[in-house]
Short mmCIF file of C-alpha atoms and ligand atoms in Angstrom, two decimals:
data_model
loop_
_atom_site.label_atom_id
_atom_site.label_comp_id
_atom_site.label_asym_id
_atom_site.label_seq_id
_atom_site.Cartn_x
_atom_site.Cartn_y
_atom_site.Cartn_z
CA UNK A 1 32.28 14.77 35.72
CA UNK A 2 31.79 13.50 39.32
CA UNK A 3 33.15 9.95 40.26
CA UNK A 4 31.15 6.78 39.70
CA UNK A 5 31.92 3.13 40.70
CA UNK A 6 32.65 0.63 37.46
CA UNK A 7 29.12 -0.38 37.54
CA UNK A 8 27.86 2.93 37.15
CA UNK A 9 30.12 3.87 34.07
CA UNK A 10 28.87 5.43 31.26
CA UNK A 11 30.10 5.98 27.73
CA UNK A 12 30.95 8.69 25.92
CA UNK A 13 28.91 9.66 22.72
CA UNK A 14 30.19 11.05 19.66
CA UNK A 15 27.46 12.33 17.59
CA UNK A 16 29.60 12.12 14.00
CA UNK A 17 29.12 14.67 11.39
CA UNK A 18 30.95 16.48 8.92
CA UNK A 19 32.95 19.89 8.81
CA UNK A 20 32.16 22.71 7.61
CA UNK A 21 34.52 25.75 7.03
CA UNK A 22 31.77 28.26 7.37
CA UNK A 23 29.67 27.27 10.38
CA UNK A 24 31.78 24.49 12.57
CA UNK A 25 30.03 21.34 10.96
CA UNK A 26 27.33 20.43 9.48
CA UNK A 27 23.96 18.86 10.33
CA UNK A 28 20.56 19.29 11.69
CA UNK A 29 21.69 21.83 14.61
CA UNK A 30 18.42 21.58 16.44
CA UNK A 31 18.95 18.01 16.62
CA UNK A 32 21.91 18.03 18.15
CA UNK A 33 21.09 20.32 20.75
CA UNK A 34 18.04 18.14 21.25
CA UNK A 35 20.97 15.23 21.66
CA UNK A 36 23.04 17.33 23.61
CA UNK A 37 20.71 18.35 26.31
CA UNK A 38 19.20 15.02 26.34
CA UNK A 39 22.71 13.59 27.40
CA UNK A 40 22.72 16.42 30.37
CA UNK A 41 19.52 15.45 31.38
CA UNK A 42 20.76 11.80 31.67
CA UNK A 43 24.25 12.80 32.88
CA UNK A 44 25.76 10.90 29.58
CA UNK A 45 28.88 12.82 28.38
CA UNK A 46 28.00 13.65 24.27
CA UNK A 47 29.68 15.79 21.73
CA UNK A 48 29.52 16.65 18.16
CA UNK A 49 32.52 15.67 16.45
CA UNK A 50 33.40 15.79 12.81
CA UNK A 51 34.95 12.93 10.53
CA UNK A 52 38.26 15.80 10.00
CA UNK A 53 38.15 15.83 13.94
CA UNK A 54 37.81 12.10 14.89
CA UNK A 55 41.46 10.86 15.40
CA UNK A 56 41.31 7.75 17.52
CA UNK A 57 45.21 7.48 18.20
CA UNK A 58 45.10 9.97 20.75
CA UNK A 59 44.00 10.57 24.30
CA UNK A 60 41.68 13.01 23.18
CA UNK A 61 39.66 14.73 20.49
CA UNK A 62 38.05 17.89 19.60
CA UNK A 63 34.50 18.28 19.60
CA UNK A 64 31.92 20.99 20.07
CA UNK A 65 29.25 21.12 23.01
CA UNK A 66 25.98 23.17 22.86
CA UNK A 67 26.50 25.88 25.96
CA UNK A 68 22.14 27.34 26.34
CA UNK A 69 23.72 29.93 27.95
CA UNK A 70 25.46 31.95 25.35
CA UNK A 71 23.61 29.34 22.53
CA UNK A 72 26.87 28.86 20.93
CA UNK A 73 28.32 25.80 19.56
CA UNK A 74 31.81 25.90 21.09
CA UNK A 75 35.18 23.81 20.51
CA UNK A 76 36.89 22.06 23.24
CA UNK A 77 38.44 18.90 24.29
CA UNK A 78 36.69 15.79 24.82
CA UNK A 79 37.64 12.21 25.63
CA UNK A 80 38.10 9.65 22.86
CA UNK A 81 34.29 8.69 22.35
CA UNK A 82 32.85 5.11 23.43
CA UNK A 83 30.13 5.01 21.09
CA UNK A 84 30.35 7.10 17.91
CA UNK A 85 26.38 7.63 16.92
CA UNK A 86 26.41 8.41 13.21
CA UNK A 87 24.94 11.50 11.82
CA UNK A 88 26.86 12.33 8.16
CA UNK A 89 23.94 14.64 6.94
CA UNK A 90 24.87 13.49 3.02
CA UNK A 91 25.32 10.54 1.09
CA UNK A 92 28.03 12.10 -1.16
CA UNK A 93 30.00 13.43 2.12
CA UNK A 94 29.65 9.48 3.52
CA UNK A 95 30.82 8.38 0.01
CA UNK A 96 34.08 10.00 0.07
CA UNK A 97 37.22 8.28 0.81
CA UNK A 98 38.42 10.26 3.30
CA UNK A 99 35.08 10.03 5.67
CA UNK A 100 34.87 6.27 4.62
CA UNK A 101 38.30 5.50 6.03
CA UNK A 102 37.61 6.99 9.28
CA UNK A 103 34.17 4.82 9.45
CA UNK A 104 36.22 1.72 8.50
CA UNK A 105 38.47 2.40 11.27
CA UNK A 106 35.52 2.66 14.14
CA UNK A 107 34.14 -0.40 12.97
CA UNK A 108 37.36 -2.39 13.22
CA UNK A 109 38.30 -0.65 16.83
CA UNK A 110 39.01 -2.82 19.32
CA UNK A 111 36.60 -1.42 21.60
CA UNK A 112 34.33 2.04 19.83
CA UNK A 113 31.60 0.97 18.85
CA UNK A 114 29.59 3.11 16.17
CA UNK A 115 25.80 3.27 15.72
CA UNK A 116 24.83 3.18 12.28
CA UNK A 117 27.79 2.92 10.07
CA UNK A 118 26.09 3.99 5.90
CA UNK A 119 23.20 4.98 4.50
CA UNK A 120 21.11 2.60 2.84
CA UNK A 121 20.39 2.69 -1.10
CA UNK A 122 16.88 2.04 -2.03
CA UNK A 123 17.64 -0.79 -4.55
CA UNK A 124 19.61 -3.06 -2.03
CA UNK A 125 16.67 -2.34 0.69
CA UNK A 126 14.46 -3.97 -2.10
CA UNK A 127 16.97 -7.41 -2.44
CA UNK A 128 17.29 -7.52 1.09
CA UNK A 129 13.43 -7.73 1.80
CA UNK A 130 12.78 -10.02 -1.12
CA UNK A 131 14.97 -12.35 0.02
CA UNK A 132 13.78 -13.31 3.10
CA UNK A 133 10.11 -15.13 3.11
CA UNK A 134 9.02 -13.06 6.36
CA UNK A 135 9.49 -9.62 4.41
CA UNK A 136 9.14 -10.19 0.64
CA UNK A 137 5.75 -9.79 0.93
CA UNK A 138 5.81 -5.96 1.63
CA UNK A 139 7.71 -4.82 -1.46
CA UNK A 140 6.46 -3.53 -4.34
CA UNK A 141 7.45 -5.04 -7.82
CA UNK A 142 10.50 -2.96 -8.54
CA UNK A 143 12.72 -2.89 -11.54
CA UNK A 144 15.83 -0.71 -12.31
CA UNK A 145 14.75 1.62 -14.71
CA UNK A 146 17.56 0.65 -17.31
CA UNK A 147 15.77 1.73 -20.37
CA UNK A 148 12.71 1.69 -22.54
CA UNK A 149 12.16 -1.63 -22.33
CA UNK A 150 12.10 -1.88 -18.61
CA UNK A 151 9.60 0.87 -18.78
CA UNK A 152 7.19 -0.87 -21.50
CA UNK A 153 7.28 -4.45 -19.54
CA UNK A 154 6.27 -2.84 -15.90
CA UNK A 155 3.31 -0.30 -17.60
CA UNK A 156 2.02 -3.45 -19.05
CA UNK A 157 1.99 -5.63 -15.63
CA UNK A 158 0.78 -2.72 -13.62
CA UNK A 159 -1.21 0.48 -14.53
CA UNK A 160 0.37 2.65 -12.14
CA UNK A 161 4.42 3.18 -11.48
CA UNK A 162 6.30 5.05 -9.61
CA UNK A 163 9.64 6.25 -10.90
CA UNK A 164 12.39 7.28 -8.49
CA UNK A 165 16.01 7.94 -7.88
CA UNK A 166 17.65 5.47 -6.44
CA UNK A 167 19.21 7.50 -3.82
CA UNK A 168 16.17 10.02 -3.50
CA UNK A 169 14.94 11.56 -0.70
CA UNK A 170 12.41 14.02 0.19
CA UNK A 171 10.49 13.31 -2.82
CA UNK A 172 13.23 14.93 -4.70
CA UNK A 173 12.50 13.77 -8.31
CA UNK A 174 9.81 11.34 -7.87
CA UNK A 175 7.56 10.72 -10.85
CA UNK A 176 4.24 8.94 -11.47
CA UNK A 177 3.23 6.94 -14.33
CA UNK A 178 -0.68 5.97 -14.82
CA UNK A 179 -2.51 4.08 -17.88
CA UNK A 180 -5.92 5.06 -17.64
CA UNK A 181 -8.08 3.05 -19.67
CA UNK A 182 -10.54 4.52 -22.33
CA UNK A 183 -8.78 8.56 -22.45
CA UNK A 184 -7.55 9.71 -25.90
CA UNK A 185 -4.12 10.23 -24.09
CA UNK A 186 -4.15 7.27 -21.74
CA UNK A 187 -0.41 7.38 -20.52
CA UNK A 188 -0.26 10.26 -17.73
CA UNK A 189 3.01 11.32 -16.10
CA UNK A 190 3.25 13.64 -13.05
CA UNK A 191 5.94 14.68 -12.04
CA UNK A 192 6.54 17.01 -9.04
CA UNK A 193 8.16 19.94 -8.04
CA UNK A 194 8.71 21.55 -4.73
CA UNK A 195 6.53 24.58 -6.83
CA UNK A 196 4.66 22.94 -9.26
CA UNK A 197 3.27 19.54 -10.16
CA UNK A 198 3.22 19.43 -14.42
CA UNK A 199 1.03 16.62 -16.04
CA UNK A 200 1.97 15.32 -19.34
CA UNK A 201 -0.27 13.33 -21.15
CA UNK A 202 0.09 10.71 -24.20
CA UNK A 203 -1.27 8.21 -26.57
CA UNK A 204 2.82 6.93 -27.17
CA UNK A 205 4.93 5.50 -24.50
CA UNK A 206 7.89 6.74 -26.52
CA UNK A 207 6.96 10.26 -25.86
CA UNK A 208 6.58 9.50 -22.75
CA UNK A 209 9.91 7.56 -22.13
CA UNK A 210 11.51 10.64 -23.94
CA UNK A 211 10.22 13.35 -21.22
CA UNK A 212 11.16 10.80 -18.24
CA UNK A 213 14.88 10.76 -19.45
CA UNK A 214 15.11 14.05 -19.35
CA UNK A 215 14.20 14.38 -16.42
CA UNK A 216 16.57 11.74 -14.85
CA UNK A 217 19.46 13.05 -16.58
CA UNK A 218 22.04 10.69 -15.44
CA UNK A 219 20.51 9.55 -12.44
CA UNK A 220 19.78 6.19 -11.51
CA UNK A 221 16.06 5.37 -11.37
CA UNK A 222 13.91 2.60 -9.81
CA UNK A 223 10.60 1.87 -11.35
CA UNK A 224 7.95 0.47 -9.24
CA UNK A 225 4.63 -0.74 -8.58
CA UNK A 226 2.35 1.78 -7.85
CA UNK A 227 0.25 1.37 -4.91
CA UNK A 228 -3.35 1.98 -4.31
CA UNK A 229 -3.14 3.91 -0.49
CA UNK A 230 -5.75 4.71 1.73
CA UNK A 231 -7.09 7.93 1.51
CA UNK A 232 -8.81 10.86 3.37
CA UNK A 233 -10.59 13.31 1.41
CA UNK A 234 -9.43 12.57 -1.93
CA UNK A 235 -5.55 12.83 0.20
CA UNK A 236 -3.53 10.08 0.36
CA UNK A 237 -1.50 9.14 3.47
CA UNK A 238 1.29 6.72 4.75
CA UNK A 239 3.34 6.17 7.27
CA UNK A 240 6.40 6.35 9.18
CA UNK A 241 7.87 3.93 11.80
CA UNK A 242 10.73 4.78 14.07
CA UNK A 243 11.95 1.48 14.95
CA UNK A 244 15.25 1.62 17.66
CA UNK A 245 16.86 -0.64 19.99
CA UNK A 246 16.52 -0.59 23.36
CA UNK A 247 18.61 -0.47 26.39
CA UNK A 248 18.92 -4.47 26.15
CA UNK A 249 19.67 -4.42 22.42
CA UNK A 250 16.44 -5.39 21.03
CA UNK A 251 14.21 -3.88 18.32
CA UNK A 252 11.25 -2.08 19.17
CA UNK A 253 8.61 0.55 17.63
CA UNK A 254 8.99 4.18 19.02
CA UNK A 255 6.27 5.58 17.46
CA UNK A 256 4.53 5.67 14.17
CA UNK A 257 3.50 8.62 12.34
CA UNK A 258 1.16 9.38 9.64
CA UNK A 259 2.05 11.86 6.25
CA UNK A 260 -1.30 12.86 4.36
CA UNK A 261 -0.18 13.87 0.53
CA UNK A 262 -1.05 18.08 -0.44
CA UNK A 263 -3.85 17.80 -2.42
CA UNK A 264 -2.68 16.66 -6.10
CA UNK A 265 0.35 15.73 -4.99
CA UNK A 266 2.30 12.19 -5.67
CA UNK A 267 3.88 11.99 -2.45
CA UNK A 268 3.10 12.93 1.52
CA UNK A 269 6.50 14.58 2.02
CA UNK A 270 6.09 17.81 4.18
CA UNK A 271 8.23 19.55 2.08
CA UNK A 272 5.98 19.22 -1.11
CA UNK A 273 2.41 20.15 1.19
CA UNK A 274 2.11 16.90 3.04
CA UNK A 275 1.04 17.14 7.02
CA UNK A 276 1.61 16.08 9.95
CA UNK A 277 -1.25 13.69 11.05
CA UNK A 278 -2.49 11.19 13.69
CA UNK A 279 -2.55 7.67 12.26
CA UNK A 280 -5.07 5.79 14.42
CA UNK A 281 -7.34 9.14 13.52
CA UNK A 282 -6.90 8.29 9.73
CA UNK A 283 -6.63 4.98 9.45
CA UNK A 284 -10.06 4.64 11.61
CA UNK A 285 -11.83 6.90 9.04
CA UNK A 286 -10.75 4.01 6.52
CA UNK A 287 -11.33 0.74 8.33
CA UNK A 288 -13.55 1.90 11.04
CA UNK A 289 -12.50 2.25 15.39
CA UNK A 290 -12.92 -1.45 15.95
CA UNK A 291 -10.19 -2.23 13.49
CA UNK A 292 -7.23 -0.04 14.46
CA UNK A 293 -5.59 -1.89 17.40
CA UNK A 294 -5.40 -5.21 15.45
CA UNK A 295 -4.31 -3.01 12.45
CA UNK A 296 -1.65 -0.89 14.28
CA UNK A 297 0.05 -4.16 15.81
CA UNK A 298 0.38 -5.65 12.66
CA UNK A 299 2.18 -2.72 11.66
CA UNK A 300 4.04 -2.45 14.49
CA UNK A 301 5.22 -6.11 14.11
CA UNK A 302 5.76 -6.24 10.40
CA UNK A 303 8.09 -3.11 11.03
CA UNK A 304 10.10 -4.90 13.05
CA UNK A 305 10.08 -7.88 11.05
CA UNK A 306 11.38 -5.38 8.27
CA UNK A 307 14.05 -3.51 10.57
CA UNK A 308 15.48 -7.12 11.42
CA UNK A 309 15.98 -8.15 7.91
CA UNK A 310 17.40 -5.21 7.12
CA UNK A 311 19.84 -5.59 9.68
CA UNK A 312 20.60 -9.08 9.19
CA UNK A 313 21.29 -8.78 5.58
CA UNK A 314 23.06 -5.38 5.24
CA UNK A 315 25.85 -7.41 7.42
CA UNK A 316 26.34 -4.72 10.40
CA UNK A 317 24.88 -3.46 13.82
CA UNK A 318 22.53 -1.19 13.32
CA UNK A 319 20.67 0.91 16.45
CA UNK A 320 17.82 2.49 14.32
CA UNK A 321 15.78 3.12 11.38
CA UNK A 322 12.63 5.27 9.65
CA UNK A 323 10.62 3.30 7.69
CA UNK A 324 8.24 4.67 5.26
CA UNK A 325 5.24 2.03 5.05
CA UNK A 326 2.29 2.41 2.96
CA UNK A 327 -1.74 0.52 3.51
CA UNK A 328 -3.58 -0.57 1.12
CA UNK A 329 -7.43 -0.51 1.03
CA UNK A 330 -7.25 -3.87 1.93
CA UNK A 331 -5.14 -3.16 4.83
CA UNK A 332 -2.09 -4.82 3.48
CA UNK A 333 1.20 -3.17 4.78
CA UNK A 334 3.89 -2.18 1.83
CA UNK A 335 7.58 -1.20 2.33
CA UNK A 336 9.32 1.86 0.39
CA UNK A 337 11.95 2.76 2.28
CA UNK A 338 14.07 2.44 5.06
CA UNK A 339 16.31 5.92 6.80
CA UNK A 340 19.70 5.07 8.07
CA UNK A 341 19.51 8.42 9.54
CA UNK A 342 15.93 8.77 10.72
CA UNK A 343 14.73 12.75 10.57
CA UNK A 344 13.08 14.14 13.68
CA UNK A 345 9.72 13.56 14.11
CA UNK A 346 7.91 16.53 14.79
CA UNK A 347 5.44 14.20 17.10
CA UNK A 348 6.47 15.62 20.96
CA UNK A 349 6.19 11.91 22.40
CA UNK A 350 7.69 10.12 20.02
CA UNK A 351 10.84 12.45 20.03
CA UNK A 352 11.14 12.60 23.67
CA UNK A 353 11.30 8.15 23.66
CA UNK A 354 13.52 8.44 20.68
CA UNK A 355 16.10 10.64 22.32
CA UNK A 356 16.15 8.67 25.23
CA UNK A 357 16.13 5.38 23.31
CA UNK A 358 19.89 6.80 21.63
CA UNK A 359 21.56 6.71 25.31
CA UNK A 360 19.78 3.21 25.92
CA UNK A 361 21.29 1.66 23.24
CA UNK A 362 24.62 3.53 23.59
CA UNK A 363 24.99 2.38 26.86
CA UNK A 364 23.91 -1.07 25.79
CA UNK A 365 26.45 -1.52 23.36
CA UNK A 366 28.98 0.25 25.32
CA UNK A 367 28.66 -2.44 28.37
CA UNK A 368 28.99 -5.41 25.09
CA UNK A 369 32.30 -6.69 24.17
CA UNK A 370 32.73 -5.95 20.65
CA UNK A 371 34.14 -9.10 19.77
CA UNK A 372 31.35 -11.12 21.62
N1 LIG B 401 4.83 2.43 -5.44
C1 LIG B 401 4.71 3.48 -4.71
N2 LIG B 401 3.16 3.61 -4.52
C2 LIG B 401 2.55 4.14 -4.10
N3 LIG B 401 2.95 5.27 -3.37
C3 LIG B 401 4.62 5.52 -3.27
C4 LIG B 401 4.82 4.57 -3.90
N4 LIG B 401 6.56 4.88 -3.61
C5 LIG B 401 6.36 5.87 -3.27
N5 LIG B 401 5.33 6.46 -2.92
C6 LIG B 401 4.70 7.65 -2.02
O1 LIG B 401 6.15 8.51 -2.59
C7 LIG B 401 6.81 8.77 -1.02
C8 LIG B 401 8.26 8.84 -1.07
O2 LIG B 401 8.80 7.63 -1.77
P1 LIG B 401 10.07 7.22 -1.28
O3 LIG B 401 10.23 6.10 -1.90
O4 LIG B 401 9.95 7.54 0.21
O5 LIG B 401 10.90 8.67 -1.78
P2 LIG B 401 11.86 9.56 -0.70
O6 LIG B 401 13.05 8.90 -0.53
O7 LIG B 401 11.85 10.48 -1.77
O8 LIG B 401 11.34 9.66 0.34
C9 LIG B 401 5.87 7.82 0.08
O9 LIG B 401 6.14 7.99 1.15
C10 LIG B 401 4.63 7.44 -0.80
O10 LIG B 401 3.60 8.39 -0.35
MG1 LIG B 402 10.69 8.66 1.86
#
């Protein structure tokens, strides 16, 4: 490392993940590789550190860096990081007492900044957004699916419902229940798994409920008003918005992608047959070209309202999140979920900017005094 004057001091960044007995550490290696590469380009030291190795009391810690020549991750000693970028890949791991203790230690530390301390919980997110007049209109009606009664009252109010695991991801375990008028079996339950779609039809909500509880097992679910999303060629689509803090510590939209559901699918996830699309193209097919600048600006400003409210209500400093937003035929924006550990965006222009912002925000954090 070169000698720098005080003003040019740069943070040391640790990407936090968890240990793996066989392959050193877990997490999306391609993502970590891109971050390390960007760090080299920006001349900001960055390495991967596992929660197990994150010991803040010494002068040095063990971490991993990627060596492009050999394409290997090698273990070496690094200085204690100034900023810890939390990329623990599984909620379950983050909830373990030993890992939580490490995160709490970073939160309480006099100078170390931790960037994105915890995963979000879907139910909590809805409660947070409903608390604020600026965001409550984005939240579809939602209840905890505690039993038959909760389902019965929701289907009376809404002819289409989404049933989702409270801590789900990638569309796993999502079901849709529709009440279709003038049919012999008006209740239609769609169960989606990566391989197949199962549709169960019945006239009895009791029968449907038995099937739903079987699918749910012991998993906590929520039941939500189904939003009629915009669609093209009979495939609905929604938006993935990446929101990050900048080098000035302000929230900005880094990019917006669109995901279009596979044929007959009830969610837009790529592993479920969804495709990556250009949001402006798709939206202009629905609303016309003239409507796009106004609509996109509204999506962006709504996304920022949502990000700010989530941060405020969470009680923590957050640096980035991705939002799953829907748009209905009236052009209204709906919130489905926020992810505290955004997945890699495949769109190259979004990807590039998102990597740079991780460093710009880390630099901002580094310049802040923690107790300010
Ligand atoms: N209430 C709803 N109305 C319409 N579509 C929905 C609703 N909830 C979810 N979806 C569809 O399912 C997708 C996944 O929902 P989400 O809550 O993000 O679950 P996951 O955590 O599995 O990603 C959304 O991106 C959207 O396409
Ligand atoms: Mg989602």
